[in-house]
Short mmCIF file of C-alpha atoms and ligand atoms in Angstrom, two decimals:
data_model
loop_
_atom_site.label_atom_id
_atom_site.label_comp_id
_atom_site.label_asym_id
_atom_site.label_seq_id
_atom_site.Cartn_x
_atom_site.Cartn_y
_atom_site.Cartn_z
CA UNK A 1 118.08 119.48 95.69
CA UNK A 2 117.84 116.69 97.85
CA UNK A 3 120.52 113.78 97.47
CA UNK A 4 119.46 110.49 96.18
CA UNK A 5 121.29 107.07 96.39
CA UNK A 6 119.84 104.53 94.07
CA UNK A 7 120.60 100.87 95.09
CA UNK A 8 119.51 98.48 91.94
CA UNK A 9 119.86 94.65 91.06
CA UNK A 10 118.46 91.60 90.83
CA UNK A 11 117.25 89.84 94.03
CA UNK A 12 118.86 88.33 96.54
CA UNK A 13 121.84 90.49 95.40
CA UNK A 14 122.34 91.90 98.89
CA UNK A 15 120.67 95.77 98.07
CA UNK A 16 118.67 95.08 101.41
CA UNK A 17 121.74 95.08 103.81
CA UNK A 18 124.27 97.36 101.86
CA UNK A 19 120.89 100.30 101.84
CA UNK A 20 120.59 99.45 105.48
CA UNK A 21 123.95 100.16 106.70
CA UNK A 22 124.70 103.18 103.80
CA UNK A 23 121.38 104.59 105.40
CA UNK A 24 122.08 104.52 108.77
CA UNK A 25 126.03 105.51 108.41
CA UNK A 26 124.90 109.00 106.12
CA UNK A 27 121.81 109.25 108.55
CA UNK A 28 119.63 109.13 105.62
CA UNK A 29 115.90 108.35 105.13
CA UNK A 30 115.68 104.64 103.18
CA UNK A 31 113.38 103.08 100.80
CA UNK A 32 112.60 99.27 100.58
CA UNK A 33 110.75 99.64 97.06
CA UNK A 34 110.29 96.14 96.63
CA UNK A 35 108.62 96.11 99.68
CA UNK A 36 105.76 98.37 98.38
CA UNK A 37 105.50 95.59 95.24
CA UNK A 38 105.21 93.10 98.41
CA UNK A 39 102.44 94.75 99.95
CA UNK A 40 100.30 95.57 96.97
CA UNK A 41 100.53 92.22 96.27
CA UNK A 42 99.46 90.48 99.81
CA UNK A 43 96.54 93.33 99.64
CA UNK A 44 95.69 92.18 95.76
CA UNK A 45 95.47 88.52 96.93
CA UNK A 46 93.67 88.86 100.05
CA UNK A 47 90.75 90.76 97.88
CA UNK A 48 91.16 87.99 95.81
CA UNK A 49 91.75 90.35 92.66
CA UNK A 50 92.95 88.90 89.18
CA UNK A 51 96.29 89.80 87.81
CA UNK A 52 94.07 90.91 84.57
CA UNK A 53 91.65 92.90 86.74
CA UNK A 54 93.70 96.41 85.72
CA UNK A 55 90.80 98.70 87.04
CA UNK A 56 90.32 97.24 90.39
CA UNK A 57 94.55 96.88 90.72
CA UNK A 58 94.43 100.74 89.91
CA UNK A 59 92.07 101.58 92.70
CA UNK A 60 93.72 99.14 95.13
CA UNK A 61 97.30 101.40 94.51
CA UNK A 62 95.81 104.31 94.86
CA UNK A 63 94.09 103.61 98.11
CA UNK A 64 96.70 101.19 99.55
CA UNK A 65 96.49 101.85 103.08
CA UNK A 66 100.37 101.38 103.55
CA UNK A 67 103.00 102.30 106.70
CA UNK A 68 106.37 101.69 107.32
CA UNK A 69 107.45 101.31 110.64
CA UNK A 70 111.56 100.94 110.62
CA UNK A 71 112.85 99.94 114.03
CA UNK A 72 116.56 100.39 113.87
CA UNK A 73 117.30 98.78 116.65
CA UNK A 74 116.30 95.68 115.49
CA UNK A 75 117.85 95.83 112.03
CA UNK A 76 113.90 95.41 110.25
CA UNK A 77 111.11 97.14 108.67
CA UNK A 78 107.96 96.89 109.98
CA UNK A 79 105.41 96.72 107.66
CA UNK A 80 101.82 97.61 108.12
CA UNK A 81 98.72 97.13 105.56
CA UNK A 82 95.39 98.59 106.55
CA UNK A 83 96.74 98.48 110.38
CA UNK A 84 97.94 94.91 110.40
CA UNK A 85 101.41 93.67 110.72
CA UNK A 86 102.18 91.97 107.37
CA UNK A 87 106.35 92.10 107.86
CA UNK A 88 106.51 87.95 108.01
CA UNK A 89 104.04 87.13 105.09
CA UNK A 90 105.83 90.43 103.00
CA UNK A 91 109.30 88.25 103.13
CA UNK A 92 108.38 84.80 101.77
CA UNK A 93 109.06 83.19 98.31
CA UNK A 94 105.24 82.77 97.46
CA UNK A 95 104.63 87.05 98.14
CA UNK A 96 108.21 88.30 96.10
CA UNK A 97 106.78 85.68 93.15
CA UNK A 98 103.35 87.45 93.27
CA UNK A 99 105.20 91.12 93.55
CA UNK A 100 107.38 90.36 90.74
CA UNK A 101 104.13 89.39 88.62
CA UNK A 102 102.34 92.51 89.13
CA UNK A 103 105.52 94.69 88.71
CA UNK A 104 105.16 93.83 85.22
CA UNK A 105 101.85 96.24 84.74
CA UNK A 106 102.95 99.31 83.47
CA UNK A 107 100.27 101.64 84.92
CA UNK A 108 99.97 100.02 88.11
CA UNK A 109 103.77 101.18 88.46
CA UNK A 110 103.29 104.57 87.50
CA UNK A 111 100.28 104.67 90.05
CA UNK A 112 102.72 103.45 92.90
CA UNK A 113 105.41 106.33 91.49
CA UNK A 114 104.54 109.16 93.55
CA UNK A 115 104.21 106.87 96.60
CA UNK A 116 108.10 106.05 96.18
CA UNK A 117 109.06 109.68 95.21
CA UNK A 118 107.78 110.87 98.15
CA UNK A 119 110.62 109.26 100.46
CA UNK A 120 112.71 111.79 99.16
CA UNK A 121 113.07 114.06 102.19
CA UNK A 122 116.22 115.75 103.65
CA UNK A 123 118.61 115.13 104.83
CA UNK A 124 118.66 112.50 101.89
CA UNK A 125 117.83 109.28 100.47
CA UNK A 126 118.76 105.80 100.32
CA UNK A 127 116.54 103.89 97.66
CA UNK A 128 116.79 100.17 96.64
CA UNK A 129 114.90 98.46 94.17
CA UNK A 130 115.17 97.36 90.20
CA UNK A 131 114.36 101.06 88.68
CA UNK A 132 115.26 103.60 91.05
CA UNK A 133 118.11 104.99 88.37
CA UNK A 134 116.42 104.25 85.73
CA UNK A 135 112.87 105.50 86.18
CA UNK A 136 111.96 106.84 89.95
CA UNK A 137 114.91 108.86 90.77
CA UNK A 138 116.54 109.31 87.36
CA UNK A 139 117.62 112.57 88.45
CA UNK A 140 119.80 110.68 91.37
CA UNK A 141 123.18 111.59 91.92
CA UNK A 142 124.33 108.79 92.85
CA UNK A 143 123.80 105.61 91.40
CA UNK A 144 124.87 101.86 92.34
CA UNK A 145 123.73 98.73 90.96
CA UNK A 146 124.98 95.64 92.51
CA UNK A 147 125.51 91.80 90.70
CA UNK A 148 126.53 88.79 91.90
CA UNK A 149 126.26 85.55 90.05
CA UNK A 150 123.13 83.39 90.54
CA UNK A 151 124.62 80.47 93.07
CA UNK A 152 125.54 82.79 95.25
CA UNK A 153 122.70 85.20 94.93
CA UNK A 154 120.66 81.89 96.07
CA UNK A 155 122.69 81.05 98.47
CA UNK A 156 122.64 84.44 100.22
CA UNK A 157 118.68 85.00 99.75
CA UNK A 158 118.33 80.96 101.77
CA UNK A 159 120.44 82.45 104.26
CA UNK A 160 118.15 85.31 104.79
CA UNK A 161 115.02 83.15 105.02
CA UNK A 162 116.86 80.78 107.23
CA UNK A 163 117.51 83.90 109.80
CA UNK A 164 113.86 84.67 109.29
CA UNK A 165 113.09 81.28 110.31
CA UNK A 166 111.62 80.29 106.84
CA UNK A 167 112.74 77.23 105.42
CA UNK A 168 113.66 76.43 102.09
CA UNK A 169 116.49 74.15 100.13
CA UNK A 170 119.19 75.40 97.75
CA UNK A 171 117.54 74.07 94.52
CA UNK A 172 114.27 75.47 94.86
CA UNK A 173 115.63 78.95 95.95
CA UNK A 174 118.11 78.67 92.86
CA UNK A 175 115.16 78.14 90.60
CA UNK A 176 113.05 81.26 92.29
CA UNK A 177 116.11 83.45 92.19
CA UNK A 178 115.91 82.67 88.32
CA UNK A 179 112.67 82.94 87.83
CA UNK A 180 112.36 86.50 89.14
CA UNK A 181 115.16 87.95 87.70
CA UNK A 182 114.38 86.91 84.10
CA UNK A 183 110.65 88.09 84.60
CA UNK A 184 111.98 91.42 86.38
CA UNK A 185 114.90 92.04 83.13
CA UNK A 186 112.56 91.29 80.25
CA UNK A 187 109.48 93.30 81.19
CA UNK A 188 108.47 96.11 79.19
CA UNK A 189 107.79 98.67 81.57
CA UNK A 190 110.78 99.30 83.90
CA UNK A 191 112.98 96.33 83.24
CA UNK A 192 115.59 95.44 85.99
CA UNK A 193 119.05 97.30 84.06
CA UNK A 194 121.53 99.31 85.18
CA UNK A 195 121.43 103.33 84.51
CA UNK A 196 124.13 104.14 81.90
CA UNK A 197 125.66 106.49 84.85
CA UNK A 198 125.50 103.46 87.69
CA UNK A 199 128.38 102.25 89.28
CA UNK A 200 128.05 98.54 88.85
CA UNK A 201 129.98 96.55 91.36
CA UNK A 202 129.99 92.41 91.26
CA UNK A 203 129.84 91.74 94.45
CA UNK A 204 130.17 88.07 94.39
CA UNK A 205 133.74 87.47 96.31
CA UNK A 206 133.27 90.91 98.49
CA UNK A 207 132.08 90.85 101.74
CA UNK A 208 129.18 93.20 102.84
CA UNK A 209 132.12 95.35 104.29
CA UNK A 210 133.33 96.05 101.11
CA UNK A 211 130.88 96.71 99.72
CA UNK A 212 129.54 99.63 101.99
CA UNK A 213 133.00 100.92 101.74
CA UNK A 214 132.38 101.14 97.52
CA UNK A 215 129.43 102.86 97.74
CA UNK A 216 130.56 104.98 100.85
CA UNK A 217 133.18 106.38 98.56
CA UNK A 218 130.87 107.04 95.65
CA UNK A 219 128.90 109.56 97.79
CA UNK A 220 131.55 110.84 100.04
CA UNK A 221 133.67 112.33 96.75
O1 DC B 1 113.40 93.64 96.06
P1 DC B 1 112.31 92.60 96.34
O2 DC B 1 112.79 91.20 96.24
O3 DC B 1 111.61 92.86 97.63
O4 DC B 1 111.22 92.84 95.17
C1 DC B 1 110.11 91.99 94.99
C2 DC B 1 109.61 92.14 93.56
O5 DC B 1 109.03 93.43 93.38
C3 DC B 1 110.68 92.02 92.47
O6 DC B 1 110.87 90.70 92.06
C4 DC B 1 110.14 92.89 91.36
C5 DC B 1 109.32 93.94 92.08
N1 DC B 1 110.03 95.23 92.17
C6 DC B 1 110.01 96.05 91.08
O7 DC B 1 109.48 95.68 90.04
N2 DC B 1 110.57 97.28 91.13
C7 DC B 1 111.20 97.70 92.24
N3 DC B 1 111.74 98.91 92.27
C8 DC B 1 111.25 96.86 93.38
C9 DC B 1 110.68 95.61 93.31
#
């Protein structure tokens, strides 16, 4: 049985950074999920295919000519759709609004299952996203979901676009943060919750120190 870590919570939350370093401490593979929600959607738009258009979303998934390129050195995820480096346009505010719209079709999720699933490789797995304990790797063993009140949820996602170079002001990231995260928890299919067997840990007055060292212990016992 292959180990599974499941990393859930709403965005800007910090799953990103704590899967990162949890990854590379255990020396375990690592899944960006929301990443593959990113992609499908810069690929949807750039084919110019309506939200409503569920047969041509269906055959995008399932031909989604997707590959991750991490480069550890470098801390970042290179991310390539149909050859072409999309990593910049995957990390704005316009392509995560767009992601968390199609997320909310049920069988475009189950198309883009398998694609997750198949991270799973030894030695283990690191996965972060909204449903990894809840639907993709229910069978995980171990299980985190991570809060953090909505100020400083925005505050921490500007940061991250500031780094990125992307600008952006406190009140309009606020609103975004919002946004998402009530579209993500009230959609039928897959609604951002934690398992019933998650550790949740508020992380809003812990550094990201911390907060490794939580989840460290959860799969060290
Ligand atoms: O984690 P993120 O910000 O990159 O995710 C972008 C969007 O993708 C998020 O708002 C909802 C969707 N998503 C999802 O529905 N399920 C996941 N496991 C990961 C992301």
């Amino acid at each position: 049985m292959i180990p599974v870590l499941t990393i859930d919570g709403p965005s800007g939350v910090g799953k990103g950074t704590v899967a990162n370093i949890v990854a590379a401490e255990l020396k375990w593979h690592i899944l960006d999920s929301g990443a593959i929600y990113r992609a499908f959607a810069i690929a949807a738009s750039k084919r110019d295919i309506q939200i409503d258009n569920t047969e041509q979303l269906l055959e995008l998934a399932s031909n989604l000519d997707l590959r991750f390129a991490p480069d550890s050195a470098n801390n970042i995820l290179g991310v390539y759709l149909d050859n072409q480096d999309v990593s910049s346009e995957l990390r704005t505010e316009k392509t995560a609004e767009l992601a968390s719209k199609f997320a909310m079709i049920g069988p475009l999720r189950e198309s883009l299952l398998k694609r997750q699933q198949d991270f799973r490789k030894l030695p283990g797995l690191v996965a972060d996203g909204r449903d990894m304990g809840t639907v993709v790797f229910k069978d995980a063993p171990y299980k985190v979901f991570l809060t953090a009140n909505v100020e400083e949820r925005a505050k921490r996602r500007l940061k991250q676009l500031h780094l990125r170079g992307i600008t952006g002001n406190i009140s309009h990231t606020l609103e975004d943060v919002r946004k998402r995260d009530e579209r993500d928890a009230s959609r039928k299919h897959s609604p951002l919750k934690p398992s019933k067997d998650a550790l949740i840990i508020d992380t809003s007055d812990l550094t990201v120190d911390e907060v490794v060292t939580k989840v460290m212990a959860l799969v060290k016992v």
